[in-house]
C-alpha angles and dihedrals in degrees: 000000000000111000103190132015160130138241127187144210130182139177119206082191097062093016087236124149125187138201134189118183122187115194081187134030098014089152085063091069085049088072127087085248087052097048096043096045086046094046094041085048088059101036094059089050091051094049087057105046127081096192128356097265090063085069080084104061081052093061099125101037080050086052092042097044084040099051084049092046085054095043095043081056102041084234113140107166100059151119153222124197125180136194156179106245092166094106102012117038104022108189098208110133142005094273080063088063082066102048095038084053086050099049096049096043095048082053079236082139103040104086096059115065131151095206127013119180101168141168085160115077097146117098130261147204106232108243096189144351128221127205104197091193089067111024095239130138123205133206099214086233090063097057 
């Protein structure tokens, strides 16, 4: 049973990258509940944004999808982070897995966020990684 985690999702299309920490229950995201309930709450943000600054406008639709997600997992410490990826982290081909994992791992992202809404500051290992553009899912270990 995995304790704490994260697990991402980006789109090149939109330059939207997602990630949700739990500091309890990671191994609940892990689950097809949890995968289907983290990529449809994406999902629902990406189809209503034009460009990553517009997450913003959306605050309080992002809050109110994030506290379900939570609820619908039975996950309470947890986080969402959301960025721009467009200039400084392209996505384009497998070699940018690697350096996506490294990025996030080295906490090199994670200071520039567009929206944070955390009750997760603790570091935490990434469990899998989503490309919305192609409907793909990897294991870290994989990249």
């Amino acid at each position: 049973m995995r304790k704490s985690g994260a697990v991402v999702a980006y789109s090149n299309k939109k330059s939207l990258l997602f990630i949700l920490k739990a500091c309890e229950g990671a191994d609940k995201l892990l689950t097809e509940k949890g995968e289907r309930e983290f990529t449809n709450f994406v999902r629902e943000i990406t189809e209503k944004v034009e460009n990553p600054l517009d997450v913003l406008d959306y605050y309080a639709l992002v809050k109110k999808l994030f506290k379900a997600l939570k609820s619908e997992l039975g996950i309470e410490k947890a986080g969402i982070l959301i960025y721009d990826i467009e200039n400084s982290y392209p996505l384009h081909k497998e070699e940018g897995l690697e350096r996506l994992l490294y990025l996030i791992e080295s906490e090199t992202v994670w200071e520039k966020p567009v929206l944070a809404y955390s009750k997760c500051l603790e570091d935490t290992p990434i469990l899998k990684i989503y490309d919305l553009d192609r409907n793909e899912a990897y294991e870290p270990l994989a990249v």
